[in-house]
Short mmCIF file of C-alpha atoms in Angstrom, two decimals:
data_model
loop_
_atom_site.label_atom_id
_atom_site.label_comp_id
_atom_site.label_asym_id
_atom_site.label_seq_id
_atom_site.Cartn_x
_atom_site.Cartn_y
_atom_site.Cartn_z
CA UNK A 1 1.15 20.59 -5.35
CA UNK A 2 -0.79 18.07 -7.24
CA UNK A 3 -4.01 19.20 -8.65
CA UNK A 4 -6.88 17.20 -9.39
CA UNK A 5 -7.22 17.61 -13.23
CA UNK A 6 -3.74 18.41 -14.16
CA UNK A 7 -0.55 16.55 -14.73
CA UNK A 8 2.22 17.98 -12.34
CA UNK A 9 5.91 17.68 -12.38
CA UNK A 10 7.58 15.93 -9.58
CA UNK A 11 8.04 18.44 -6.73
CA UNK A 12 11.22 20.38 -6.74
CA UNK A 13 12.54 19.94 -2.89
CA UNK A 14 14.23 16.43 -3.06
CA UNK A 15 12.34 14.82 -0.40
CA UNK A 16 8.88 15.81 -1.81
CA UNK A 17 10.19 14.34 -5.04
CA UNK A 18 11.66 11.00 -3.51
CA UNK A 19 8.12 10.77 -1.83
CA UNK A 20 5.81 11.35 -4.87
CA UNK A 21 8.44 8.94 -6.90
CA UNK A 22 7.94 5.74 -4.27
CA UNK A 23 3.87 6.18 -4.53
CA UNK A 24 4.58 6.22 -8.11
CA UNK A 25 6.50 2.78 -7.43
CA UNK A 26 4.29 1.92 -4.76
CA UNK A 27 1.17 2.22 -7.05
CA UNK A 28 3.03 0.67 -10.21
CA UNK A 29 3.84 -2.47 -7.80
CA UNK A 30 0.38 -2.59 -6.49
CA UNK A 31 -1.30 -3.27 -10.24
CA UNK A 32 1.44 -5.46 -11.12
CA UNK A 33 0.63 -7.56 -8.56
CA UNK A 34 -3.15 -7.26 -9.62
CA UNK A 35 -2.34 -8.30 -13.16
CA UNK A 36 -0.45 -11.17 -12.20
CA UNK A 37 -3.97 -12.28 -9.55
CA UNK A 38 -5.77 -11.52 -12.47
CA UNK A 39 -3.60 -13.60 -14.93
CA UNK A 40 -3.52 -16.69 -12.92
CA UNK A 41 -7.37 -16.69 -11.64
CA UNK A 42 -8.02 -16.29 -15.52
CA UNK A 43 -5.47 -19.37 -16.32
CA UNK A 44 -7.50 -21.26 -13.27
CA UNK A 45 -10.44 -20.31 -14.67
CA UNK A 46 -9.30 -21.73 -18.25
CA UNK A 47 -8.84 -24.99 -17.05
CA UNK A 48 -12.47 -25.06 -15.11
CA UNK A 49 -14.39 -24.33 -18.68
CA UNK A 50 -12.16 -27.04 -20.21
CA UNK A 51 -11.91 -29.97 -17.66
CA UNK A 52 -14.49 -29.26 -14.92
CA UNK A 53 -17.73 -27.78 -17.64
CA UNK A 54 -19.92 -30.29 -16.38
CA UNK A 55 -19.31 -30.23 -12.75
CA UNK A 56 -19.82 -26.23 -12.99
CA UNK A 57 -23.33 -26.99 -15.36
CA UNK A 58 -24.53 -28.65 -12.60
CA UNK A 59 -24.22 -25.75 -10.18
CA UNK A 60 -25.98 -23.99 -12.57
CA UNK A 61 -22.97 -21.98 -14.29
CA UNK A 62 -23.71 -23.11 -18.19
CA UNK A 63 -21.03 -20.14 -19.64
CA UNK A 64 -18.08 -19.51 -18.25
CA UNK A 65 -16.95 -17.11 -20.93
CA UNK A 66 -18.55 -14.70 -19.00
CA UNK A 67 -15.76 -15.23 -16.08
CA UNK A 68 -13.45 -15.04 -19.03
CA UNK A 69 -14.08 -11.69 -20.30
CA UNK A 70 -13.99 -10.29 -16.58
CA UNK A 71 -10.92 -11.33 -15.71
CA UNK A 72 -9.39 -11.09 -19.43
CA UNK A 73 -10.32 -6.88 -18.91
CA UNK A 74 -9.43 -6.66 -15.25
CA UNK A 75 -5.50 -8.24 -16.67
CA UNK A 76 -5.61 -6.01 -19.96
CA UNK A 77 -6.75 -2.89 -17.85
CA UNK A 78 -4.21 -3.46 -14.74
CA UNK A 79 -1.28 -4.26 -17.50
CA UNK A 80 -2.43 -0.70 -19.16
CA UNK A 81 -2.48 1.30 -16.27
CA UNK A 82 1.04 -0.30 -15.07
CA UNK A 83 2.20 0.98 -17.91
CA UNK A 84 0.58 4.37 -17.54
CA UNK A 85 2.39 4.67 -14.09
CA UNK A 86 5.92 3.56 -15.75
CA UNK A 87 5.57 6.52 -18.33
CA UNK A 88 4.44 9.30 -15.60
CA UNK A 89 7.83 7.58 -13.80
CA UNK A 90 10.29 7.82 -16.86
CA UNK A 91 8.49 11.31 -17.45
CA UNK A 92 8.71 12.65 -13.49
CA UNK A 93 5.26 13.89 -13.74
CA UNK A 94 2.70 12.96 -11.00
CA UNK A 95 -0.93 11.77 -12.41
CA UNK A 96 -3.70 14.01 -12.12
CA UNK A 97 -5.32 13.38 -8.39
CA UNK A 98 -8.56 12.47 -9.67
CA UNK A 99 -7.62 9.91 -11.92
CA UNK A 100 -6.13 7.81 -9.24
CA UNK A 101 -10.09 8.21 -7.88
CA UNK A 102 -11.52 6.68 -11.16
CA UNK A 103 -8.91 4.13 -11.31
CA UNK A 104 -9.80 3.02 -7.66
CA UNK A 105 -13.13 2.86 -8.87
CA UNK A 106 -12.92 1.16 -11.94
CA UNK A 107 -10.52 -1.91 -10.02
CA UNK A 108 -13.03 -2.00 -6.73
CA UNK A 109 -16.19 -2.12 -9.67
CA UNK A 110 -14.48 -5.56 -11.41
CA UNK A 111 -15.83 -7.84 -8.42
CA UNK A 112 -19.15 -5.92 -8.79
CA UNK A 113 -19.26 -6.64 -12.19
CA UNK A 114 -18.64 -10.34 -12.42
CA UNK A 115 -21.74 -10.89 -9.26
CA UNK A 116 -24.19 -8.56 -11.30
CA UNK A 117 -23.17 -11.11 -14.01
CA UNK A 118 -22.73 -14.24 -11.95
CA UNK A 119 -26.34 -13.37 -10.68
CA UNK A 120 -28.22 -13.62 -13.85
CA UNK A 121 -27.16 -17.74 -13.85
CA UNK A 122 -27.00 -19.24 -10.24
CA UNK A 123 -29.53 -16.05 -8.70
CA UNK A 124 -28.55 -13.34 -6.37
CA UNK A 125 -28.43 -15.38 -3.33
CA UNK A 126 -25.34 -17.41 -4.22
CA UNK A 127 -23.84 -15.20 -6.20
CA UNK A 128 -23.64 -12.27 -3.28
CA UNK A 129 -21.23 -15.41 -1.13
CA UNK A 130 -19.36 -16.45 -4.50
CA UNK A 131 -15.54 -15.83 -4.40
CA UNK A 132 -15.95 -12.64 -6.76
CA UNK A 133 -17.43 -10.93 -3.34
CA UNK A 134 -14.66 -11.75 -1.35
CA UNK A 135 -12.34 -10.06 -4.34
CA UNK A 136 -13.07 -6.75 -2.76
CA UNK A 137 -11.16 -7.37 0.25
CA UNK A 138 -8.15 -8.22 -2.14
CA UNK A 139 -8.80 -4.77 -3.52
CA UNK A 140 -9.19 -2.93 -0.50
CA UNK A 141 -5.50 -4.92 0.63
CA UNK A 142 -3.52 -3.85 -2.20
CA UNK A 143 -4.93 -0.14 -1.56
CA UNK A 144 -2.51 0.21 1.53
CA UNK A 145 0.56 0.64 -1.58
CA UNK A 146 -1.13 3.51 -2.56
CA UNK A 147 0.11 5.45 0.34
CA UNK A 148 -2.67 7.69 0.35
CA UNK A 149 -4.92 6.94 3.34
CA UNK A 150 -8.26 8.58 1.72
CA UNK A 151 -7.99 6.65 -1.43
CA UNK A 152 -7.67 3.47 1.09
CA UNK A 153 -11.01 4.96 2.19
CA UNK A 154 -12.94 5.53 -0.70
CA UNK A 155 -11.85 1.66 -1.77
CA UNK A 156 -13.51 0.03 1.01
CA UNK A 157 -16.78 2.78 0.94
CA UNK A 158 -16.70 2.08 -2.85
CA UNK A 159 -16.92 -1.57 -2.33
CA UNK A 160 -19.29 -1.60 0.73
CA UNK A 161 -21.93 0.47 -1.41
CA UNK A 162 -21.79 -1.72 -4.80
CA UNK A 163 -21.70 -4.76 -2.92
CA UNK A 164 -24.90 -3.30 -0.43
CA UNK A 165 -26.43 -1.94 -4.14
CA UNK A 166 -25.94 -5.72 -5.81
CA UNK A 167 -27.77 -6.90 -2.36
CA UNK A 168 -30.59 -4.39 -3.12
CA UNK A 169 -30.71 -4.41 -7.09
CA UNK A 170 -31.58 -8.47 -5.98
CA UNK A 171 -33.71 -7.99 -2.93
CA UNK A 172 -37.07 -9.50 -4.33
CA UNK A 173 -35.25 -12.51 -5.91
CA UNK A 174 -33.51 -13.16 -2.16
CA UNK A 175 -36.99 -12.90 -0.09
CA UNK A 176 -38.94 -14.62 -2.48
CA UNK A 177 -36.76 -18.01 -1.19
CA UNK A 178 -39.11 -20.67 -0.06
CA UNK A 179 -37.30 -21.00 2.94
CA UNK A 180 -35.95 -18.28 5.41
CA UNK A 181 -32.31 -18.60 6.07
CA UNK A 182 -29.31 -16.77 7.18
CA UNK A 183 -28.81 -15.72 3.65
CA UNK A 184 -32.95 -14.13 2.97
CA UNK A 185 -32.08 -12.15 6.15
CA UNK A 186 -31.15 -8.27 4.79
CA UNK A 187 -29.31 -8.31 7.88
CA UNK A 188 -26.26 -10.14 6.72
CA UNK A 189 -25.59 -7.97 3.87
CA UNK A 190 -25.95 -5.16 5.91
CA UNK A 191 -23.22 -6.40 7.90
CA UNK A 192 -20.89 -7.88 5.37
CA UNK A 193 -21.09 -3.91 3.28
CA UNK A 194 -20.04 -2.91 6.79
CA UNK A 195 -17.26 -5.46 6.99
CA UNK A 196 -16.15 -3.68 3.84
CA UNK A 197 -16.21 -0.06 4.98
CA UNK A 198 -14.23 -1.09 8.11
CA UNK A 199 -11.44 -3.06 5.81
CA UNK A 200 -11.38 0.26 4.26
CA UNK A 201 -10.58 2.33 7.20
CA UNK A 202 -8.19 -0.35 8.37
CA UNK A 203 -6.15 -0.31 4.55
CA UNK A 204 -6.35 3.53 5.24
CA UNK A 205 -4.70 3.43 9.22
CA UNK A 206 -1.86 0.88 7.59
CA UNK A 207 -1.39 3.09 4.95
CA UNK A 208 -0.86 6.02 7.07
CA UNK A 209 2.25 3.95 8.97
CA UNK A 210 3.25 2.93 6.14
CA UNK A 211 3.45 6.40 4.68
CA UNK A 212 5.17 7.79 7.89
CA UNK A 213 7.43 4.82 8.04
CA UNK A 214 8.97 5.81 4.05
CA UNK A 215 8.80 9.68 5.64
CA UNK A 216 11.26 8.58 8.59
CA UNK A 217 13.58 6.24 6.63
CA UNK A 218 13.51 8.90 4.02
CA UNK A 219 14.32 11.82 6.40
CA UNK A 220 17.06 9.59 8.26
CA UNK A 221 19.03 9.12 4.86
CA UNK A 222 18.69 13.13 4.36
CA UNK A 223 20.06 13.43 7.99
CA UNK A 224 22.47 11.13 7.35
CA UNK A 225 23.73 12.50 4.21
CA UNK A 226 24.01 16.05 5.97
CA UNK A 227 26.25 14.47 8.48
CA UNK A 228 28.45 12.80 5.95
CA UNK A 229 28.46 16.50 4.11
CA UNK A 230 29.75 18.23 6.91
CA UNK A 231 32.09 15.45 8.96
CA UNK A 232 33.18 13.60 5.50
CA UNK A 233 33.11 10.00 5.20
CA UNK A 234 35.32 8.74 7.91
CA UNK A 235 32.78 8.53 10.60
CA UNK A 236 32.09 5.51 12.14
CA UNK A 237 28.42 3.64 12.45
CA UNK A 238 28.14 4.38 16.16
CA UNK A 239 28.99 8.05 15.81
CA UNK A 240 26.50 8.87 13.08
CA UNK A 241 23.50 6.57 15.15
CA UNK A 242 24.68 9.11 17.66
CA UNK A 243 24.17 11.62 15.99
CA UNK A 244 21.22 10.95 14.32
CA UNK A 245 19.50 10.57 17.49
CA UNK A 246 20.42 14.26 18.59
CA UNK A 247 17.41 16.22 17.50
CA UNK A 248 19.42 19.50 17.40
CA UNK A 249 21.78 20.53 14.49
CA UNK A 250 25.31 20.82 14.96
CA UNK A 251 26.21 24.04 16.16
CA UNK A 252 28.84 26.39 16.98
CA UNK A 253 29.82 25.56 20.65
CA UNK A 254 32.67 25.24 23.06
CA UNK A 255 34.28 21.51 23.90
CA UNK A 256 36.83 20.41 25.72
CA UNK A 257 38.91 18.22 22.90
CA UNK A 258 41.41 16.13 22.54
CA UNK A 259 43.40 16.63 19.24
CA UNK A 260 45.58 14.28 17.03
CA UNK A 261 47.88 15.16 14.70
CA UNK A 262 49.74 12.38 12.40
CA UNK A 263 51.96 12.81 10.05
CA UNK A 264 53.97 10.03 7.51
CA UNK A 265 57.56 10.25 8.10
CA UNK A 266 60.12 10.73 5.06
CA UNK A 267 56.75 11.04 2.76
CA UNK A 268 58.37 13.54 0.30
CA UNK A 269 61.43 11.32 -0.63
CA UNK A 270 58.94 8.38 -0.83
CA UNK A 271 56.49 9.73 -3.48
CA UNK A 272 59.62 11.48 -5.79
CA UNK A 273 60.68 7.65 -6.28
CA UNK A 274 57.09 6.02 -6.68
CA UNK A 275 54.64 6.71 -9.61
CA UNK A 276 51.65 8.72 -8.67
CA UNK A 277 49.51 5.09 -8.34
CA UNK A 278 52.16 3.61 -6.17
CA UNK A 279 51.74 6.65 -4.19
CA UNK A 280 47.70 6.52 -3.46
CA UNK A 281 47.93 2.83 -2.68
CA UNK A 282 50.67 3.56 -0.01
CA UNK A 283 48.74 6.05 1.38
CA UNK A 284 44.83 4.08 1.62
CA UNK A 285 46.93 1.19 2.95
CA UNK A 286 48.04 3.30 5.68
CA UNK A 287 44.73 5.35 5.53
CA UNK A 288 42.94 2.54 5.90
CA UNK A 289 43.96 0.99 9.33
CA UNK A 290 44.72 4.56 10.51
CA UNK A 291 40.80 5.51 10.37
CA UNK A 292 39.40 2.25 11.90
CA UNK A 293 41.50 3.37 14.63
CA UNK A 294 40.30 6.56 14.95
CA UNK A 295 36.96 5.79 14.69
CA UNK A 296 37.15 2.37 17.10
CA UNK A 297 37.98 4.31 19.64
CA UNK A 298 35.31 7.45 19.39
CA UNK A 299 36.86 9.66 17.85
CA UNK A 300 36.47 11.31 14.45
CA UNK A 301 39.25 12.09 11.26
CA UNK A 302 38.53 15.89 10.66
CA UNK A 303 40.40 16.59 7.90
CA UNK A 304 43.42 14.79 5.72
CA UNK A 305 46.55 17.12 5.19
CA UNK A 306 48.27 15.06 2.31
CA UNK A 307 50.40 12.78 4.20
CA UNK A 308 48.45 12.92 7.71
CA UNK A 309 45.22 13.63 9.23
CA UNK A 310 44.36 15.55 12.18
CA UNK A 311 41.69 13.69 14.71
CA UNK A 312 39.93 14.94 17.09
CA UNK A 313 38.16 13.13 20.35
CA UNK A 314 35.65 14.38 22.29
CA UNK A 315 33.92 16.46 19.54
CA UNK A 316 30.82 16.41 18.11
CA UNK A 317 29.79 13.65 21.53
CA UNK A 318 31.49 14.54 24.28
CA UNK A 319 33.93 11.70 25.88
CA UNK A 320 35.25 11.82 29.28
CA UNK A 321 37.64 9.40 28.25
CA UNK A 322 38.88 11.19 25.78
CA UNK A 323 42.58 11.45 25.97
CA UNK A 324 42.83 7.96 26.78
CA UNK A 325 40.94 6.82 23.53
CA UNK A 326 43.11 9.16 21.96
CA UNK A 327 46.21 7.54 23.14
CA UNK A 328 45.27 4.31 22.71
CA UNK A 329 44.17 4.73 19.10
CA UNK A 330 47.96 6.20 18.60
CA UNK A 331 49.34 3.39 19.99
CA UNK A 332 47.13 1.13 18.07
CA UNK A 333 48.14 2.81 14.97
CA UNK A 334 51.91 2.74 15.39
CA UNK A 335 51.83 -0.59 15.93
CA UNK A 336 49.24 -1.44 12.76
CA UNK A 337 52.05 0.59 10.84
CA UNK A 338 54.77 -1.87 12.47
CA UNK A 339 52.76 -4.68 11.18
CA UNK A 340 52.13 -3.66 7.93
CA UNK A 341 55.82 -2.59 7.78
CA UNK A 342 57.28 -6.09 9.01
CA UNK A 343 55.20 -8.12 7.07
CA UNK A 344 55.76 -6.11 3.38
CA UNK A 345 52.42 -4.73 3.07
CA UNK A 346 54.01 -1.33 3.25
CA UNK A 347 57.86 -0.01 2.75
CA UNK A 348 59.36 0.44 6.21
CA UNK A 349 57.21 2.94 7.58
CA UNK A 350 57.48 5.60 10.45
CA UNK A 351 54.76 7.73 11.85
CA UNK A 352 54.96 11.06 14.11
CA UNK A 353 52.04 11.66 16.52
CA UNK A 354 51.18 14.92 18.46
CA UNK A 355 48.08 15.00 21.15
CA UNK A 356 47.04 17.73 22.91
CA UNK A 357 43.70 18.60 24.98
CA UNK A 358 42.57 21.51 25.76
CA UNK A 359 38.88 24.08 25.14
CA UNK A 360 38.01 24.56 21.73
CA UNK A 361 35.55 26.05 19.30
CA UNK A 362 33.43 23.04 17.45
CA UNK A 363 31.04 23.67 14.48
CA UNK A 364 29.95 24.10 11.42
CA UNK A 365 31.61 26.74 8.81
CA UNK A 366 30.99 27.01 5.07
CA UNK A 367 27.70 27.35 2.97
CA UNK A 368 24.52 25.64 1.70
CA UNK A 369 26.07 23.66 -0.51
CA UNK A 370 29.31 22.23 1.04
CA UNK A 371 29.60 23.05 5.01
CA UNK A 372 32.54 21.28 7.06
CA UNK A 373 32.81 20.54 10.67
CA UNK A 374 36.26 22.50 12.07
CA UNK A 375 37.98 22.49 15.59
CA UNK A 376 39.01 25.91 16.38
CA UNK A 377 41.47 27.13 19.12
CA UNK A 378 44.83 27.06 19.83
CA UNK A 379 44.99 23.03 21.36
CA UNK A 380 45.09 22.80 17.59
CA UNK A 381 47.79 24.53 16.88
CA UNK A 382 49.88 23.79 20.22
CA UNK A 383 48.78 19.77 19.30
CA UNK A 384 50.22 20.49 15.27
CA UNK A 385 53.31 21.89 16.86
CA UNK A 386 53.82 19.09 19.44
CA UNK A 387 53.56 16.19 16.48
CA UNK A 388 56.29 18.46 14.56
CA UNK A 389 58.55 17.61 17.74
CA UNK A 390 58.49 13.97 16.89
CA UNK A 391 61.92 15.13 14.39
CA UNK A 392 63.56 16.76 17.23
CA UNK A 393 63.17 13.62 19.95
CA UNK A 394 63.07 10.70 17.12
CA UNK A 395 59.88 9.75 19.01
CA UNK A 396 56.56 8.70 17.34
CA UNK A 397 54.07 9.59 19.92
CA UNK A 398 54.33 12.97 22.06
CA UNK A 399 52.01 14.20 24.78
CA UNK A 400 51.76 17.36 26.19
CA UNK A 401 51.18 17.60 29.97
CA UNK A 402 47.85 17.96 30.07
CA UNK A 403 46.75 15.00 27.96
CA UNK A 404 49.35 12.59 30.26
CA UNK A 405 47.69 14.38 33.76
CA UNK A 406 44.35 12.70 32.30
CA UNK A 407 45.63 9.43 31.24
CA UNK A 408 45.66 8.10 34.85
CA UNK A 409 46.86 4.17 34.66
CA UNK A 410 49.12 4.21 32.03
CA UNK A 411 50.89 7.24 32.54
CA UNK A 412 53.99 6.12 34.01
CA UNK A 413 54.91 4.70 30.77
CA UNK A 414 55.39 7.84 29.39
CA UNK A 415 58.58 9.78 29.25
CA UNK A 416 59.31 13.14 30.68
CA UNK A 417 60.87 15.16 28.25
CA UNK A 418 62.89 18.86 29.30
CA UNK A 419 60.09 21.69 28.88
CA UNK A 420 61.02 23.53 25.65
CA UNK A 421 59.66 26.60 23.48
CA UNK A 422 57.49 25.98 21.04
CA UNK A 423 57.12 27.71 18.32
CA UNK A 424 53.90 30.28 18.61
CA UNK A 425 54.31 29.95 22.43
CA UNK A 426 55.69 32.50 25.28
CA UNK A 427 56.39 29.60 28.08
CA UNK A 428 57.90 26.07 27.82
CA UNK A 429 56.00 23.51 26.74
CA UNK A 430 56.15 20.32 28.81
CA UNK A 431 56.23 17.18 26.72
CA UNK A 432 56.20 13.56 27.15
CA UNK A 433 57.28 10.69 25.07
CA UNK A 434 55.22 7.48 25.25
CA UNK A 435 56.70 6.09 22.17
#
């Protein structure tokens, strides 16, 4: 926790310490942008006292040095304490709490400064409407980068008081005006210190959405990092929005699931002729087209087994349509691999697909550190065995019977195969070939 007097380290838990490093930034971009106000007011005011002296004598102003050495310190002391807030950055230590008070105090007095000053030559009167009292709002404005809501507050009550305590400090000076206007009338500075204390509380609302906004975007990228922990990086856009819109975690649960196994043909003689380069292009070629399959038609790659993947659809969303995404990503695929055979992309290419649906155990497994989503149950293994098959039949897509009873239209251009024993398995196994 950040103390008042003492230089802390950045917090420990990562998204404490990616907050307390953006105020850093936040506040380090907030007095850079001061300086540069600062630097070109003070280059504007440079070419007043050289071109325009006589036009400013006449209003009174006879020095404009004065204006000079205000705005030369407020550049010298904003370029200081941007520098201050790049060290504390490169150092990952927060500043103490209270000197972010003083600074806020020291900025919001400049403006007070340069009337007290401005005072002495035109009087208090036009001095307390001069453009150094509308600087104050330009403080209170920049305040919202601090991300710190009170600090927004004691900027505007800071400025409301010194400008209300100029308006006293010249009180007898302003009534003793031969003539009662708008500007004798205590009234108006009453209300314009007002006008500053409610800019305050304002800067200090926006700051608070702006704070909770960085919180959010902050928290989605954890989320979202969690989720590409535990699924890998093969999900698509509209699964992780999904998911990130679940509030619950991803827990242990039962699914009904469809469940794709692939599996390069002839891999092993391929690779023993190819250098180990040739090899990993082949394979993110093939990779490559393979996942946007997968993942254009909902479902997810759960894990790579050298030269295939197993998919699974209808897990972690659910998907009613399931086995027809995952047959129509299969088919998609086998004819990507076609294409990329024909047209020399790839060496001539076969693939060997197994599907299978069927109840499952879905969730989480592993520890702190590295966790993994895993499909559990035996449609996994019956679906691994099916794609095996593929040798037997010389086929490249199989389906058992319960996938094809789901696929509806589209069915009857599948293949009934004999039922057979499968390995693992008491009873024959009823298959059908779709290509």
């Amino acid at each position: 926790m950040t103390h008042f007097l003492l230089i802390d380290k950045l917090p420990d838990d990562p998204f404490e310490r990616e907050l307390a490093r953006e105020i850093l930034l936040s506040e380090r971009l907030r007095v850079t942008i001061l300086a540069v106000v600062f630097a070109f007011i003070l280059l504007l005011y440079g070419v007043f006292a050289i071109f325009y002296q006589e036009q400013f004598a006449s209003l009174g102003v006879h020095d404009l040095s004065f204006a000079l050495r205000v705005l030369g310190g407020g550049f010298l002391y904003t370029l200081g304490v941007r520098y201050v807030f790049g060290r504390f950055l490169e150092a990952e230590r927060e500043p103490p709490y209270l000197a972010r008070y003083a600074n806020a105090f020291i900025e919001t007095s400049v403006p007070t400064l340069a009337l007290l000053i401005l005072s002495q030559q035109v009087g208090p009167t036009e001095a307390l409407i001069s453009p150094p009292a509308f600087f104050y709002y330009l403080f209170i404005l920049l305040a919202t980068l601090r991300l710190d809501p009170w600090l927004c507050l004691f900027t505007g009550t800071v400025a409301a008081l010194e400008y209300a305590g100029v308006a006293w400090l010249s009180r007898e000076a302003i009534m003793a005006a031969p003539v009662a206007t708008l500007s004798t009338s205590r009234w108006i500075y009453i209300a314009r210190s007002g006008l500053l204390l409610v800019a305050g509380i304002v800067a200090a609302f926006v700051s608070v959405q702006l704070k909770n906004r960085f919180i959010k975007y902050v928290r989605s990228m954890e989320e979202r990092g969690k989720l590409l922990n535990v699924f890998g990086q093969h999900l698509s856009p509209a699964v992780v929005n999904k998911l990130l819109a679940q509030t619950a975690d991803v827990e242990s649960e039962t699914r009904n699931v469809c469940v794709m196994f692939l599996d390069i043909r002839n891999f092993t003689s391929f690779s023993e002729e190819k250098s180990p380069a040739e090899v990993v292009a082949y394979l993110n070629m093939l990779f490559e087209s393979m996942i946007e399959s997968v993942n254009n038609h909902q479902g997810i790659i759960n894990k790579f087994l050298g030269d295939g993947f197993m998919a699974v659809f209808g897990a972690p969303l659910p998907d009613d349509q399931k086995c027809r995404h995952a047959v129509a990503a299969s088919l998609e695929i086998i004819e990507k691999v076609r294409i990329l055979s024909a047209g020399g992309d790839v060496p001539p290419t076969r693939v060997g697909i197994g599907l299978h649906v069927g109840e499952a155990i879905t969730g989480t497994v592993g520890s702190s550190v590295r966790k993994e989503y895993t499909v559990i149950g035996d449609v996994v293994n019956l679906a691994s065995r099916i794609e095996q098959l593929n040798k037997q039949f010389g086929s490249q897509l199989l389906l058992s019977e319960e996938v094809w009873q789901e696929l509806g239209e589209g069915a009857h251009k599948a293949v009934s195969l004999e039922p057979l024993l499968v390995r693992g398995r008491q009873s024959p196994v009823h298959l059908w070939k779709l290509a």
